[in-house]
C-alpha cells in the first residue's frame, strides 16, 4: 500500500506541475505575443515548452517508482 501511495502522490504532483507550468507558459506567451504577429502560435508554443519542462522535471522521480 505504501508503494501505491507514493505512486499516487507522484502522479498528483506531476498533474499539478503540468497544469501550473502550462498556465505560466501560456501567460508568458501572452506577454511575448505582443511583439509577434502570430499570437496564437507563440502562446501555444510557450505553453508546450513549459509543459515539457514539467514532464522532464518529474520523469526521473516517476521512473524510480515503477
Coordinates of N, CA and C in Angstrom, one line a residue:
X1 N 0.8 -1.2 0.0 CA 0.0 0.0 0.0 C 0.9 1.3 0.0
X2 N 2.0 1.2 0.7 CA 2.9 2.4 0.8 C 3.4 2.7 -0.6
X3 N 3.7 1.7 -1.4 CA 4.2 1.9 -2.8 C 3.1 2.6 -3.6
X4 N 1.9 2.2 -3.5 CA 0.8 2.8 -4.2 C 0.6 4.2 -3.8
X5 N 0.7 4.5 -2.5 CA 0.5 5.9 -2.1 C 1.6 6.8 -2.6
X6 N 2.8 6.3 -2.7 CA 3.9 7.1 -3.2 C 3.7 7.4 -4.7
X7 N 3.2 6.3 -5.4 CA 3.0 6.5 -6.9 C 1.8 7.5 -7.1
X8 N 0.8 7.4 -6.3 CA -0.4 8.3 -6.4 C 0.1 9.7 -6.1
X9 N 0.9 9.9 -5.1 CA 1.4 11.2 -4.8 C 2.2 11.8 -5.9
X10 N 3.1 11.0 -6.5 CA 3.9 11.5 -7.6 C 3.0 11.8 -8.8
X11 N 2.0 11.0 -9.1 CA 1.1 11.3 -10.2 C 0.3 12.6 -10.0
X12 N -0.1 12.8 -8.7 CA -0.8 14.1 -8.4 C 0.2 15.3 -8.6
X13 N 1.4 15.1 -8.1 CA 2.4 16.2 -8.3 C 2.7 16.5 -9.7
X14 N 2.8 15.4 -10.6 CA 3.0 15.6 -12.0 C 1.9 16.3 -12.6
X15 N 0.6 15.9 -12.3 CA -0.5 16.6 -12.9 C -0.6 18.1 -12.5
X16 N -0.3 18.3 -11.2 CA -0.3 19.7 -10.7 C 0.8 20.5 -11.5
X17 N 2.0 20.0 -11.6 CA 3.0 20.7 -12.3 C 2.7 20.9 -13.8
X18 N 2.0 19.9 -14.5 CA 1.6 20.2 -15.8 C 0.7 21.4 -15.9
X19 N -0.3 21.4 -15.1 CA -1.3 22.5 -15.1 C -0.6 23.8 -14.8
X20 N 0.2 23.8 -13.7 CA 0.8 25.1 -13.3 C 1.8 25.6 -14.4
X21 N 2.7 24.7 -14.8 CA 3.7 25.2 -15.8 C 3.1 25.6 -17.2
X22 N 2.0 24.8 -17.6 CA 1.3 25.2 -18.8 C 0.6 26.5 -18.7
X23 N 0.0 26.8 -17.5 CA -0.6 28.1 -17.3 C 0.4 29.2 -17.3
X24 N 1.5 29.0 -16.6 CA 2.5 30.0 -16.6 C 3.1 30.2 -18.0
X25 N 3.3 29.1 -18.7 CA 3.9 29.2 -20.1 C 2.9 30.0 -21.0
X26 N 1.6 29.7 -20.8 CA 0.6 30.4 -21.7 C 0.7 31.9 -21.5
X27 N 0.8 32.3 -20.2 CA 0.8 33.7 -19.9 C 2.1 34.4 -20.3
X28 N 3.2 33.6 -20.2 CA 4.5 34.1 -20.7 C 4.3 34.3 -22.3
X29 N 3.6 33.4 -22.9 CA 3.4 33.5 -24.3 C 2.5 34.7 -24.7
X30 N 1.5 35.0 -23.8 CA 0.6 36.1 -24.0 C 1.5 37.4 -23.9
X31 N 2.4 37.5 -23.0 CA 3.3 38.6 -22.9 C 4.2 38.8 -24.1
X32 N 4.7 37.6 -24.6 CA 5.6 37.6 -25.7 C 4.9 37.9 -27.0
X33 N 3.6 37.5 -27.1 CA 2.9 37.7 -28.3 C 2.6 39.2 -28.7
X34 N 2.8 40.0 -27.7 CA 2.7 41.5 -28.0 C 3.7 41.9 -29.1
X35 N 4.8 41.2 -29.2 CA 5.9 41.5 -30.1 C 5.9 40.7 -31.4
X36 N 4.9 39.8 -31.6 CA 4.9 38.9 -32.8 C 3.5 39.0 -33.4
X37 N 3.5 38.7 -34.7 CA 2.2 38.7 -35.5 C 1.4 37.5 -35.2
X38 N 2.1 36.3 -35.1 CA 1.3 35.1 -34.9 C 1.1 34.8 -33.4
X39 N 0.2 35.5 -32.9 CA 0.0 35.5 -31.4 C -0.4 34.1 -30.9
X40 N -1.3 33.4 -31.5 CA -1.8 32.1 -31.0 C -0.6 31.1 -31.0
X41 N 0.2 31.1 -32.1 CA 1.3 30.2 -32.2 C 2.3 30.4 -31.1
X42 N 2.6 31.6 -30.7 CA 3.6 31.9 -29.7 C 3.0 31.5 -28.3
X43 N 1.8 31.7 -28.1 CA 1.2 31.3 -26.8 C 1.2 29.8 -26.6
X44 N 0.8 29.1 -27.7 CA 0.8 27.6 -27.6 C 2.2 27.0 -27.6
X45 N 3.1 27.6 -28.3 CA 4.5 27.1 -28.2 C 5.1 27.3 -26.8
X46 N 4.8 28.5 -26.2 CA 5.3 28.7 -24.9 C 4.7 27.8 -23.9
X47 N 3.4 27.6 -24.0 CA 2.7 26.6 -23.1 C 3.2 25.2 -23.2
X48 N 3.5 24.8 -24.5 CA 4.0 23.5 -24.7 C 5.4 23.3 -24.2
X49 N 6.3 24.3 -24.3 CA 7.6 24.2 -23.8 C 7.6 24.1 -22.2
X50 N 6.8 24.9 -21.6 CA 6.7 24.8 -20.1 C 6.1 23.5 -19.7
X51 N 5.2 22.9 -20.4 CA 4.6 21.6 -20.1 C 5.7 20.5 -20.2
X52 N 6.5 20.7 -21.3 CA 7.7 19.8 -21.5 C 8.6 19.8 -20.3
X53 N 8.9 21.0 -19.8 CA 9.7 21.2 -18.7 C 9.2 20.5 -17.4
X54 N 7.8 20.6 -17.2 CA 7.2 19.9 -16.1 C 7.3 18.4 -16.2
X55 N 7.2 17.9 -17.4 CA 7.3 16.4 -17.6 C 8.7 16.0 -17.4
X56 N 9.7 16.8 -17.9 CA 11.1 16.4 -17.7 C 11.5 16.5 -16.2
X57 N 10.9 17.4 -15.5 CA 11.2 17.6 -14.1 C 10.8 16.4 -13.2
X58 N 9.6 15.8 -13.7 CA 9.0 14.7 -12.9 C 9.4 13.3 -13.4
X59 N 9.9 13.2 -14.6 CA 10.1 11.9 -15.2 C 11.0 11.0 -14.4
X60 N 12.1 11.5 -13.9 CA 13.1 10.6 -13.2 C 12.5 10.1 -11.9
X61 N 11.8 11.0 -11.2 CA 11.2 10.5 -9.9 C 10.1 9.5 -10.2
X62 N 9.3 9.7 -11.3 CA 8.3 8.8 -11.6 C 8.9 7.4 -12.0
X63 N 9.9 7.4 -12.8 CA 10.5 6.2 -13.3 C 11.1 5.4 -12.2
X64 N 11.6 6.0 -11.1 CA 12.2 5.4 -10.0 C 11.2 4.5 -9.3
X65 N 9.9 5.0 -9.3 CA 8.9 4.3 -8.5 C 8.2 3.2 -9.3
X66 N 8.5 3.1 -10.6 CA 7.9 2.0 -11.4 C 8.6 0.7 -11.2

